[in-house]
Coordinates of C-alpha atoms in Angstrom, one line a residue:
M1 CA 5.5 14.9 30.3
A2 CA 6.8 17.6 28.1
E3 CA 4.0 19.2 26.0
D4 CA 5.7 17.9 22.8
S5 CA 5.4 14.2 23.8
I6 CA 2.7 11.5 23.9
A7 CA 2.4 8.1 25.4
V8 CA 0.8 5.3 23.3
V9 CA -0.2 1.9 24.6
D10 CA -1.0 -0.8 22.1
L11 CA -3.8 -2.7 23.7
D12 CA -3.5 -5.6 21.3
R13 CA 0.1 -6.2 22.5
C14 CA -0.3 -5.4 26.2
Q15 CA -0.6 -8.8 27.9
P16 CA -0.8 -8.4 31.7
D17 CA -1.4 -12.1 32.3
R18 CA 2.0 -12.8 30.8
C19 CA 4.2 -10.3 32.5
N20 CA 5.0 -8.9 36.0
Y21 CA 4.2 -5.3 35.2
E22 CA 7.8 -4.4 34.6
C23 CA 6.8 -1.1 33.1
S24 CA 5.1 0.0 36.3
N25 CA 7.7 -1.5 38.7
Y26 CA 10.6 0.2 37.0
C27 CA 8.9 3.6 36.2
P28 CA 10.8 6.3 38.1
P29 CA 7.7 8.4 39.0
N30 CA 6.0 5.3 40.3
R31 CA 9.0 4.5 42.4
T32 CA 8.7 7.9 44.1
G33 CA 5.0 7.3 44.9
K34 CA 3.4 9.0 41.9
E35 CA 0.7 7.3 39.9
C36 CA 2.2 7.5 36.4
I37 CA 1.7 3.9 35.1
T38 CA -1.5 2.4 36.6
L39 CA -4.2 -0.2 35.7
R40 CA -7.1 0.9 33.5
G41 CA -9.5 -0.6 36.1
E42 CA -13.3 -0.9 35.8
D43 CA -13.6 2.5 33.9
A44 CA -11.6 1.2 31.0
E45 CA -13.4 2.2 27.8
E46 CA -11.8 -0.7 25.9
G47 CA -9.5 -3.5 26.5
D48 CA -8.7 -5.5 29.6
P49 CA -9.1 -3.6 33.0
D50 CA -5.8 -5.1 34.0
Q51 CA -4.0 -3.5 31.1
I52 CA -2.0 -0.3 31.8
R53 CA -2.6 3.4 31.3
I54 CA 0.1 6.1 31.3
S55 CA -0.4 9.6 32.7
E56 CA 1.0 11.9 30.1
E57 CA 1.1 14.7 32.7
I58 CA 3.4 12.7 35.0
C59 CA 5.5 10.7 32.5
L60 CA 9.0 12.0 32.1
G61 CA 8.8 11.5 28.3
E62 CA 11.2 10.0 25.8
T63 CA 14.3 11.0 27.7
C64 CA 13.4 8.3 30.3
G65 CA 11.9 5.5 28.1
I66 CA 12.5 2.9 30.8
C67 CA 8.9 1.5 30.4
V68 CA 9.5 1.1 26.6
E69 CA 12.6 -0.9 27.2
K70 CA 11.2 -3.0 30.0
C71 CA 7.9 -4.0 28.3
P72 CA 8.4 -7.6 27.1
F73 CA 5.8 -7.3 24.4
D74 CA 6.8 -4.0 22.8
A75 CA 3.4 -2.5 23.7
I76 CA 4.5 1.0 24.8
E77 CA 5.8 4.0 22.8
I78 CA 6.8 7.3 24.3
I79 CA 7.2 9.7 21.4
N80 CA 8.5 13.3 21.1
L81 CA 6.2 15.1 18.7
P82 CA 7.6 17.6 16.1
Q83 CA 8.1 21.0 17.7
E84 CA 6.0 22.5 14.9
L85 CA 2.8 20.9 16.3
T86 CA 1.7 23.8 18.5
E87 CA -2.0 22.9 18.5
D88 CA -3.9 20.0 20.1
P89 CA -4.7 17.0 17.8
T90 CA -7.5 17.2 15.3
H91 CA -8.7 13.8 16.6
R92 CA -7.5 11.3 19.2
Y93 CA -9.1 7.9 19.6
G94 CA -8.7 7.7 23.4
E95 CA -6.3 7.7 26.3
N96 CA -2.8 6.6 25.2
A97 CA -4.2 6.1 21.7
F98 CA -3.5 7.3 18.1
A99 CA -3.6 11.0 17.5
L100 CA -4.1 12.8 14.1
Y101 CA -2.8 16.3 13.5
G102 CA -4.1 18.4 10.6
L103 CA -6.5 17.6 7.7
P104 CA -6.2 17.7 3.9
V105 CA -8.1 20.5 2.1
P106 CA -10.4 19.4 -0.7
E107 CA -10.5 21.8 -3.7
G108 CA -13.3 22.1 -6.2
G109 CA -12.4 21.1 -9.7
K110 CA -9.2 19.5 -8.6
V111 CA -7.8 16.1 -7.6
T112 CA -6.0 16.3 -4.2
G113 CA -3.7 13.4 -3.2
I114 CA -2.7 12.1 0.2
L115 CA 0.6 10.2 0.5
G116 CA 1.9 8.4 3.5
P117 CA 2.6 5.1 5.2
N118 CA -0.1 2.7 6.5
G119 CA -1.3 3.4 10.1
I120 CA -0.6 7.2 9.9
G121 CA -4.2 8.4 9.9
K122 CA -5.0 9.0 6.2
S123 CA -8.2 7.1 6.3
T124 CA -9.2 8.8 9.6
A125 CA -8.7 12.2 7.9
V126 CA -10.9 11.0 5.0
R127 CA -13.6 9.8 7.4
I128 CA -13.6 13.2 9.2
L129 CA -14.1 15.1 6.0
A130 CA -16.8 12.7 5.0
R131 CA -18.6 13.5 8.3
E132 CA -18.3 9.8 9.4
I133 CA -16.2 10.9 12.4
T134 CA -16.7 14.1 14.4
P135 CA -13.2 15.4 15.3
N136 CA -12.7 15.7 19.1
L137 CA -9.7 18.1 19.0
G138 CA -7.9 15.8 21.4
E139 CA -10.6 15.9 24.0
Y140 CA -11.4 12.2 23.8
G141 CA -13.3 12.2 27.2
A142 CA -15.9 14.8 26.0
E143 CA -18.6 14.6 23.4
P144 CA -17.1 15.8 20.1
D145 CA -18.7 18.9 18.6
W146 CA -18.5 20.3 15.0
D147 CA -18.9 23.9 16.3
A148 CA -15.6 23.5 18.2
A149 CA -14.0 22.1 15.0
L150 CA -15.3 25.1 13.1
D151 CA -13.7 27.4 15.6
R152 CA -10.4 25.5 15.2
Y153 CA -10.4 26.0 11.4
R154 CA -11.8 29.5 11.2
G155 CA -9.6 31.6 9.1
T156 CA -8.0 28.6 7.3
A157 CA -8.6 27.0 4.0
L158 CA -10.8 24.5 5.6
Q159 CA -13.3 27.0 7.1
N160 CA -15.6 27.2 4.1
Y161 CA -15.6 23.4 3.7
V162 CA -16.5 22.8 7.4
E163 CA -19.2 25.5 7.3
R164 CA -20.9 23.9 4.3
L165 CA -20.5 20.4 5.7
M166 CA -22.2 21.5 8.9
A167 CA -25.0 23.2 7.0
G168 CA -25.7 20.1 5.0
E169 CA -24.7 21.8 1.8
I170 CA -22.0 19.3 0.8
T171 CA -22.9 15.8 -0.4
V172 CA -20.2 13.2 -0.1
A173 CA -19.4 9.8 -1.7
R174 CA -16.6 7.6 -0.3
K175 CA -14.9 4.5 -1.8
P176 CA -13.8 2.3 1.0
Q177 CA -10.2 1.2 1.4
Y178 CA -10.9 -2.5 1.7
V179 CA -13.1 -3.5 -1.1
D180 CA -13.1 -7.2 -0.1
Q181 CA -15.5 -6.1 2.7
I182 CA -18.2 -5.1 0.2
P183 CA -19.7 -8.7 -0.1
K184 CA -20.2 -8.7 3.7
R185 CA -22.3 -5.6 3.5
F186 CA -24.2 -6.1 0.3
S187 CA -26.0 -9.2 -1.1
G188 CA -27.1 -9.4 -4.7
N189 CA -25.6 -9.1 -8.1
T190 CA -23.3 -6.4 -9.4
R191 CA -26.0 -4.8 -11.6
D192 CA -28.3 -4.3 -8.6
L193 CA -25.5 -2.6 -6.6
L194 CA -24.4 -0.3 -9.4
E195 CA -27.9 0.7 -10.7
R196 CA -28.9 2.0 -7.2
T197 CA -25.9 4.3 -7.3
D198 CA -26.3 5.7 -10.9
E199 CA -27.4 9.2 -9.9
R200 CA -25.5 10.9 -12.8
G201 CA -26.8 8.6 -15.5
V202 CA -23.3 7.5 -16.6
L203 CA -23.3 3.9 -15.5
S204 CA -23.1 2.4 -19.0
D205 CA -20.0 4.5 -19.8
L206 CA -18.3 3.6 -16.5
V207 CA -19.1 -0.1 -17.0
A208 CA -17.6 0.0 -20.5
R209 CA -14.5 1.9 -19.6
L210 CA -13.8 -0.1 -16.5
E211 CA -14.5 -3.3 -18.4
I212 CA -16.9 -4.8 -15.8
E213 CA -19.7 -5.9 -18.1
P214 CA -18.8 -9.6 -17.8
V215 CA -19.5 -9.5 -14.1
M216 CA -22.7 -7.3 -14.1
D217 CA -25.0 -10.3 -13.6
Q218 CA -22.7 -12.2 -11.2
S219 CA -23.3 -12.3 -7.5
I220 CA -21.2 -9.7 -5.7
D221 CA -19.6 -12.3 -3.5
S222 CA -18.3 -14.2 -6.6
V223 CA -16.2 -11.5 -8.3
S224 CA -12.5 -11.2 -7.9
G225 CA -10.5 -8.5 -6.0
G226 CA -9.7 -6.6 -9.2
E227 CA -13.3 -6.7 -10.3
L228 CA -14.5 -5.6 -6.9
Q229 CA -12.1 -2.6 -7.0
R230 CA -13.5 -1.5 -10.3
V231 CA -17.1 -2.1 -9.2
A232 CA -16.5 0.0 -6.1
L233 CA -14.9 2.8 -8.2
A234 CA -17.9 2.8 -10.6
A235 CA -20.4 2.8 -7.7
T236 CA -18.6 5.9 -6.2
L237 CA -18.1 7.9 -9.4
A238 CA -21.7 7.2 -10.5
R239 CA -23.0 9.2 -7.5
D240 CA -24.0 12.9 -8.0
V241 CA -22.2 14.6 -5.1
D242 CA -19.9 17.5 -4.5
F243 CA -16.9 15.7 -3.0
Y244 CA -15.5 12.3 -3.8
F245 CA -13.2 10.6 -1.3
L246 CA -11.3 7.6 -2.9
D247 CA -9.4 5.5 -0.4
E248 CA -6.8 3.5 -2.5
I249 CA -7.9 3.0 -6.0
T250 CA -5.1 0.7 -7.3
P251 CA -5.0 -2.5 -5.2
Y252 CA -5.7 -5.6 -7.4
L253 CA -5.6 -3.5 -10.6
D254 CA -3.1 -3.8 -13.4
I255 CA -1.3 -0.8 -14.8
G256 CA -3.7 -0.3 -17.6
Q257 CA -6.7 -0.4 -15.3
R258 CA -4.9 2.0 -12.9
V259 CA -4.4 4.6 -15.7
T260 CA -8.1 4.2 -16.8
A261 CA -9.2 4.8 -13.2
A262 CA -6.9 7.9 -13.0
R263 CA -8.3 9.3 -16.2
L264 CA -11.9 8.8 -15.1
I265 CA -11.2 10.7 -11.8
Q266 CA -9.5 13.5 -13.6
E267 CA -12.3 13.9 -16.1
L268 CA -15.0 14.1 -13.4
A269 CA -13.0 16.7 -11.5
E270 CA -12.1 18.9 -14.4
D271 CA -15.2 18.6 -16.6
E272 CA -17.8 18.9 -13.9
D273 CA -15.9 20.9 -11.3
R274 CA -16.1 18.1 -8.7
S275 CA -13.7 17.8 -5.8
M276 CA -11.7 14.6 -5.5
L277 CA -9.5 13.5 -2.6
V278 CA -7.5 10.4 -3.3
V279 CA -5.4 8.3 -0.8
E280 CA -2.9 6.2 -2.9
H281 CA 0.4 4.3 -2.6
D282 CA 1.1 3.9 -6.3
L283 CA 3.4 6.9 -6.9
A284 CA 3.2 6.7 -10.7
V285 CA -0.6 6.9 -10.6
L286 CA -0.7 9.5 -7.9
D287 CA 1.7 11.6 -9.9
L288 CA -0.5 11.2 -13.0
L289 CA -3.9 12.1 -11.5
A290 CA -3.3 14.6 -8.6
G291 CA -3.1 18.4 -8.9
S292 CA -1.8 18.9 -5.4
L293 CA -0.5 16.6 -2.6
H294 CA -0.6 16.4 1.2
V295 CA 2.1 14.3 2.8
A296 CA 1.2 12.4 5.9
Y297 CA 4.0 11.5 8.3
G298 CA 4.5 10.5 11.9
E299 CA 4.7 7.2 13.8
P300 CA 2.4 4.5 12.4
G301 CA -0.2 3.5 15.1
A302 CA 0.9 6.4 17.4
F303 CA 0.4 9.7 15.7
G304 CA 0.1 11.2 12.2
V305 CA 0.5 14.7 10.7
V306 CA -1.0 15.9 7.5
T307 CA 1.0 18.7 5.9
P308 CA -0.4 21.7 4.0
P309 CA -0.7 21.1 0.3
K310 CA 2.4 20.8 -1.9
S311 CA 2.9 20.5 -5.6
V312 CA 2.7 16.8 -6.6
R313 CA 6.2 16.6 -7.9
N314 CA 7.8 18.3 -4.9
G315 CA 5.6 16.4 -2.4
I316 CA 6.6 13.0 -3.9
N317 CA 10.2 13.9 -4.2
E318 CA 10.4 15.2 -0.6
Y319 CA 8.6 12.1 0.6
L320 CA 11.2 9.9 -1.2
K321 CA 14.1 12.1 0.0
G322 CA 12.8 11.7 3.5
Y323 CA 12.9 15.4 4.3
L324 CA 10.0 17.9 4.1
T325 CA 11.4 21.3 3.2
N326 CA 8.7 23.7 4.4
E327 CA 8.2 21.7 7.6
N328 CA 12.0 21.4 8.2
M329 CA 11.2 17.8 9.1
R330 CA 13.2 14.6 8.6
I331 CA 10.7 11.8 8.2
R332 CA 13.0 9.0 7.2
P333 CA 16.8 8.4 7.9
E334 CA 17.6 7.5 4.4
A335 CA 16.3 8.6 1.0
I336 CA 14.6 6.2 -1.4
T337 CA 16.7 6.2 -4.6
F338 CA 16.2 4.9 -8.2
E339 CA 18.9 4.0 -10.7
E340 CA 19.4 6.7 -13.2
H341 CA 19.4 4.6 -16.3
A342 CA 17.5 1.5 -17.4
P343 CA 17.9 -1.2 -18.3
R344 CA 20.3 -3.0 -15.9
R345 CA 22.2 -5.9 -17.1
T346 CA 22.8 -9.1 -15.1
A347 CA 26.5 -9.9 -14.8
K348 CA 25.8 -13.6 -14.8
D349 CA 24.9 -15.2 -18.1
D350 CA 25.0 -18.8 -17.0
V351 CA 21.6 -20.5 -17.3
L352 CA 19.8 -21.8 -14.2
V353 CA 17.0 -23.5 -16.2
E354 CA 15.6 -23.7 -19.7
Y355 CA 11.9 -24.3 -20.4
P356 CA 10.2 -25.3 -23.6
D357 CA 7.1 -23.8 -25.4
L358 CA 4.1 -24.5 -23.1
T359 CA 0.4 -24.4 -23.4
K360 CA -2.3 -24.6 -20.7
S361 CA -6.1 -24.5 -21.2
Y362 CA -8.9 -24.7 -18.7
G363 CA -11.3 -26.4 -21.1
E364 CA -13.0 -25.7 -24.4
G365 CA -14.1 -22.1 -24.6
E366 CA -12.2 -21.3 -21.4
F367 CA -9.0 -19.4 -20.8
S368 CA -5.9 -20.7 -22.6
L369 CA -2.2 -19.7 -22.2
T370 CA 0.7 -20.1 -24.6
V371 CA 4.3 -19.6 -23.4
E372 CA 7.4 -19.1 -25.6
G373 CA 10.3 -21.2 -24.5
G374 CA 13.2 -19.4 -22.8
A375 CA 15.8 -19.5 -20.1
I376 CA 16.2 -18.0 -16.6
H377 CA 19.7 -16.9 -15.7
H378 CA 21.4 -17.9 -12.5
G379 CA 21.4 -15.1 -10.0
E380 CA 19.0 -12.7 -11.9
V381 CA 15.7 -11.2 -10.8
L382 CA 13.2 -11.8 -13.6
G383 CA 10.2 -9.4 -13.6
V384 CA 6.8 -10.5 -15.0
V385 CA 4.3 -7.9 -16.2
G386 CA 1.0 -7.9 -18.0
P387 CA -2.7 -7.2 -17.6
N388 CA -5.0 -9.0 -15.1
G389 CA -6.5 -12.2 -16.3
I390 CA -3.8 -12.9 -18.8
G391 CA -2.1 -16.0 -17.3
K392 CA 0.7 -14.7 -15.1
S393 CA -0.4 -16.6 -12.0
T394 CA -1.1 -19.7 -14.2
L395 CA 2.6 -19.5 -15.3
A396 CA 3.7 -19.2 -11.7
K397 CA 1.6 -22.3 -10.8
L398 CA 3.1 -24.2 -13.8
F399 CA 6.6 -23.4 -12.7
A400 CA 5.8 -24.2 -9.0
G401 CA 4.4 -27.6 -10.0
A402 CA 0.8 -26.7 -8.8
L403 CA -0.4 -27.2 -12.4
E404 CA 0.6 -29.5 -15.2
P405 CA 1.0 -28.1 -18.8
D406 CA -1.1 -29.5 -21.6
E407 CA 1.8 -29.3 -24.0
G408 CA 5.5 -29.1 -23.2
E409 CA 7.3 -30.8 -20.3
L410 CA 8.6 -29.0 -17.3
D411 CA 11.4 -31.1 -15.7
F412 CA 13.2 -28.4 -13.7
H413 CA 14.8 -30.5 -10.9
L414 CA 14.8 -27.3 -8.9
D415 CA 13.7 -26.5 -5.4
I416 CA 11.2 -23.7 -5.8
S417 CA 9.9 -21.4 -3.0
Y418 CA 6.5 -20.0 -4.1
K419 CA 4.5 -17.1 -2.7
P420 CA 1.0 -17.2 -4.3
Q421 CA -1.0 -14.1 -5.3
Y422 CA -3.8 -14.6 -2.8
I423 CA -2.6 -15.4 0.7
E424 CA -4.9 -17.6 2.7
I425 CA -3.7 -18.0 6.3
D426 CA -6.0 -20.0 8.5
Q427 CA -3.5 -21.6 10.8
P428 CA -4.2 -20.8 14.5
M429 CA -0.6 -20.1 15.4
R430 CA 1.7 -17.2 16.1
V431 CA 3.9 -15.5 13.5
D432 CA 7.1 -16.5 15.2
A433 CA 6.0 -20.1 15.5
F434 CA 5.0 -20.2 11.9
L435 CA 8.3 -18.8 10.6
S436 CA 10.5 -20.8 12.9
S437 CA 8.8 -24.0 11.5
I438 CA 10.1 -23.0 8.0
T439 CA 13.7 -22.2 8.6
D440 CA 16.5 -23.1 11.0
D441 CA 17.9 -19.6 10.6
F442 CA 14.9 -18.0 12.4
G443 CA 16.0 -15.5 15.0
T444 CA 19.7 -15.5 14.0
S445 CA 21.4 -12.1 13.3
F446 CA 21.7 -13.1 9.6
W447 CA 17.9 -13.8 9.3
N448 CA 17.0 -10.7 11.3
T449 CA 19.2 -8.5 9.2
E450 CA 18.1 -9.8 5.8
V451 CA 14.5 -10.8 6.3
A452 CA 12.8 -9.7 9.6
N453 CA 14.1 -6.2 9.9
P454 CA 13.5 -5.0 6.3
L455 CA 10.0 -6.6 6.3
Q456 CA 9.2 -4.9 9.7
L457 CA 8.2 -8.2 11.4
T458 CA 9.4 -7.6 14.9
R459 CA 6.2 -6.0 16.2
I460 CA 4.0 -8.7 14.8
M461 CA 5.9 -11.8 15.8
E462 CA 3.7 -12.6 18.8
Q463 CA 0.4 -12.0 16.9
N464 CA -1.7 -14.8 15.6
L465 CA -1.7 -15.3 11.8
T466 CA -5.4 -15.1 11.6
D467 CA -5.4 -11.6 13.3
L468 CA -3.0 -10.0 10.8
S469 CA -4.0 -7.2 8.4
G470 CA -3.6 -7.7 4.6
G471 CA -0.2 -5.8 4.6
E472 CA 1.0 -7.8 7.6
R473 CA 0.0 -11.1 5.9
Q474 CA 1.9 -10.1 2.8
R475 CA 5.1 -9.3 4.7
V476 CA 4.9 -12.6 6.5
A477 CA 4.3 -14.5 3.3
I478 CA 7.3 -12.8 1.6
A479 CA 9.5 -13.7 4.7
A480 CA 8.3 -17.3 4.5
C481 CA 9.2 -17.5 0.8
L482 CA 12.7 -16.0 1.3
S483 CA 13.3 -18.2 4.4
K484 CA 13.3 -21.4 2.5
D485 CA 16.4 -22.9 0.9
A486 CA 15.6 -22.8 -2.8
D487 CA 17.0 -22.5 -6.3
L488 CA 14.2 -20.3 -7.5
Y489 CA 12.1 -17.8 -5.5
L490 CA 8.8 -17.2 -7.2
L491 CA 6.7 -14.3 -5.8
D492 CA 3.3 -13.4 -7.1
E493 CA 2.3 -9.7 -6.4
P494 CA 4.4 -9.0 -3.4
S495 CA 3.5 -5.3 -3.4
A496 CA -0.2 -5.9 -2.7
H497 CA -1.5 -4.1 0.5
L498 CA 1.9 -2.6 1.2
D499 CA 2.5 1.2 1.5
V500 CA 5.3 3.0 -0.4
E501 CA 8.0 2.4 2.2
Q502 CA 7.0 -1.2 2.8
R503 CA 7.1 -1.8 -1.0
V504 CA 10.6 -0.3 -1.2
Q505 CA 11.8 -2.3 1.9
A506 CA 10.3 -5.5 0.5
T507 CA 11.9 -4.8 -2.9
S508 CA 15.3 -4.2 -1.2
A509 CA 14.9 -7.4 0.8
I510 CA 14.2 -9.5 -2.3
R511 CA 16.9 -7.9 -4.3
R512 CA 19.5 -8.1 -1.5
Y513 CA 18.6 -11.7 -0.7
A514 CA 19.1 -12.6 -4.4
E515 CA 22.5 -10.8 -4.6
N516 CA 23.9 -12.0 -1.2
H517 CA 22.8 -15.7 -1.8
D518 CA 23.5 -15.8 -5.5
A519 CA 19.8 -16.7 -5.7
T520 CA 17.4 -16.4 -8.6
A521 CA 14.0 -14.8 -8.2
M522 CA 10.9 -14.4 -10.5
V523 CA 8.6 -11.5 -9.4
I524 CA 5.1 -10.9 -10.8
D525 CA 3.8 -7.4 -10.0
H526 CA 1.8 -4.4 -11.3
D527 CA 3.8 -1.8 -9.5
I528 CA 6.1 -0.2 -12.1
Y529 CA 8.3 1.3 -9.3
M530 CA 8.9 -2.2 -7.8
I531 CA 9.7 -3.8 -11.1
D532 CA 11.9 -0.8 -12.0
L533 CA 13.9 -1.2 -8.8
L534 CA 14.0 -5.0 -8.8
A535 CA 14.2 -6.6 -12.2
D536 CA 17.2 -7.4 -14.4
R537 CA 15.1 -8.7 -17.3
L538 CA 11.4 -8.9 -18.1
M539 CA 8.8 -11.4 -19.3
V540 CA 5.8 -9.7 -21.0
F541 CA 2.3 -11.1 -21.2
D542 CA -0.3 -10.0 -23.8
G543 CA -3.5 -11.3 -25.2
E544 CA -7.2 -11.0 -24.3
P545 CA -7.9 -11.0 -20.6
A546 CA -10.0 -14.0 -19.4
R547 CA -9.8 -15.6 -22.8
R548 CA -6.2 -16.1 -24.0
G549 CA -2.8 -15.1 -22.9
H550 CA 0.7 -15.2 -24.4
A551 CA 4.0 -15.0 -22.6
S552 CA 7.1 -13.8 -24.4
R553 CA 10.5 -15.2 -23.7
P554 CA 12.6 -13.1 -21.2
Q555 CA 14.1 -10.0 -22.7
G556 CA 16.0 -6.9 -21.7
M557 CA 14.2 -4.3 -19.6
R558 CA 14.1 -1.6 -22.2
D559 CA 12.7 -3.9 -25.0
G560 CA 10.3 -5.6 -22.5
M561 CA 9.0 -2.4 -21.1
N562 CA 8.6 -0.9 -24.6
D563 CA 6.5 -3.8 -25.7
F564 CA 4.4 -3.7 -22.5
L565 CA 3.8 0.0 -22.4
A566 CA 3.2 0.3 -26.2
D567 CA 0.2 -2.0 -25.7
L568 CA -1.1 0.3 -23.0
D569 CA -0.3 3.5 -24.9
I570 CA 1.6 4.9 -21.9
T571 CA 5.0 6.5 -21.8
F572 CA 7.4 7.0 -18.9
R573 CA 10.2 9.4 -18.2
R574 CA 12.6 9.6 -15.3
D575 CA 12.4 12.6 -12.8
E576 CA 15.6 14.5 -13.3
R577 CA 16.1 15.0 -9.6
T578 CA 15.4 11.6 -8.1
G579 CA 15.4 9.2 -11.1
R580 CA 12.0 7.9 -10.2
P581 CA 9.7 6.7 -13.0
R582 CA 6.9 9.2 -13.9
I583 CA 4.0 8.7 -16.3
N584 CA 3.9 11.3 -19.1
K585 CA 0.6 13.2 -19.3
P586 CA -1.3 11.7 -22.3
G587 CA -0.8 13.9 -25.4
S588 CA 2.0 16.0 -23.8
R589 CA 5.0 17.0 -25.9
L590 CA 7.2 14.4 -24.3
D591 CA 4.5 11.7 -24.6
R592 CA 4.2 12.4 -28.4
Q593 CA 7.9 12.6 -28.8
Q594 CA 8.6 9.3 -27.1
K595 CA 5.9 7.5 -29.0
K596 CA 7.3 8.8 -32.3
Q597 CA 10.7 7.4 -31.2
G598 CA 9.2 4.1 -30.1
E599 CA 10.7 4.7 -26.6
Y600 CA 7.8 4.1 -24.2
Y601 CA 10.0 3.2 -21.2
Y602 CA 12.4 6.1 -21.1
A603 CA 13.8 8.4 -23.8
P604 CA 17.5 7.6 -24.3

């Protein structure tokens, strides 16, 4: 194979008991007597010995691609690497396995961000810098050695970091990506967990600012996802270390909690000269907290490249544009664009449904919700925003018929397709069987174009539902919701677990489906980018989380966002080059000016 190509075999998809080894039988080198595609055999380090391996020395590369086309399970990728990659990988997981090129550079007193799609190696890079993985420099058959890694990075910005890491002079704390795994590793209550991490004596301040006092004496396996995220953040920031690695800080958090987390991270970096490395998919929050940015690109599950640091604005804008200037690299065929002016107005004013004032209480002294009566227009996308624990999901369940209101009568006579906030999939069936049971359109060109392709479902169709990752489950759940014939599509937090591109693709799929089918959708989400791209009007929730909530009647985007952001004391502007929403730095000239004008969403 050419030096700038790699072969990747997905062992989860390679199913030798269900094929006739078409890849091997049609491989041109194999047909001339060479051993290019062979069986892994008894020396296989992982997987089935009957699964295949590909010799990258013999393979003809992407110009051939016959094995890729012939594999019935889409298990093979032959990929031409960017010509700029002149060195061996920083780390490769094994033969025909994922390869990572480059590492981010932590800087003292600064917050460094990493932006890129899922499966591109961001978490691998963090684990290397946290000394949880020793980089093998592509020599996966040999014992990895930090001395070799030091030689690789001698004379670069990483040399000092690697030297200090090897000498034991750097202490590290890492917040894991999947906080829902914490209860599986720790038993006890929240207070016990946090008190053992309070090395800086700041626990009481962190608990107060992250608003986790109500769960301090609860068992860790009984707290919600949003509470677990804040507990994990507090446990990490309470440590007294040199470098903090924070792997996704926003999942399950509302916009107010995200901004609080960003401010805590910034303060620790700037006030105490600590170094922070943050992997994050929420562009507005990443833009707010980071001082510099590494972009990660490549082919998910195959290879990833971490660029040298860029300015945050340029890094995000280049990522959205799909072209990295310094690297002269096209990473996406089309740019992600935002409308220049908000709000948008729905062209359809006919009413799909009207609903009265509603109340719902969970018992005396428990949470209660009041809803102002209003109307949902035919063909619109109605965004729903508000803090966690304020009743948004309760409203969704009321509309979907899963709950009955205490006061007010909901008599919609509508077919409603509902995607809940928390996705519980325990059916032992394949994705394709599950989706085909929902719609007669499954597999048609129409369904593939409008649902399957934008939600990137092709590669997971033959996987079992119970084996899917959080992001994969989310995409299947969105597809299931849109595949039903309904008058109202109600989606609760469709952005959860999705990376930036997947969020944009999911947003486009929802929006396009609503427009093409003259359908109506109601979307609850914390991602301002998604709401900005998606919604025609807005319903705003306020109140006291976990005690009482209040839902306003639907209103225009500008009025709704102004009400919502004023409660959070946050102002947004649009980037003049891309039109994307950006959070103003607190106390900045533009922040003060917009607050004075009462324009928290965008200055007119």
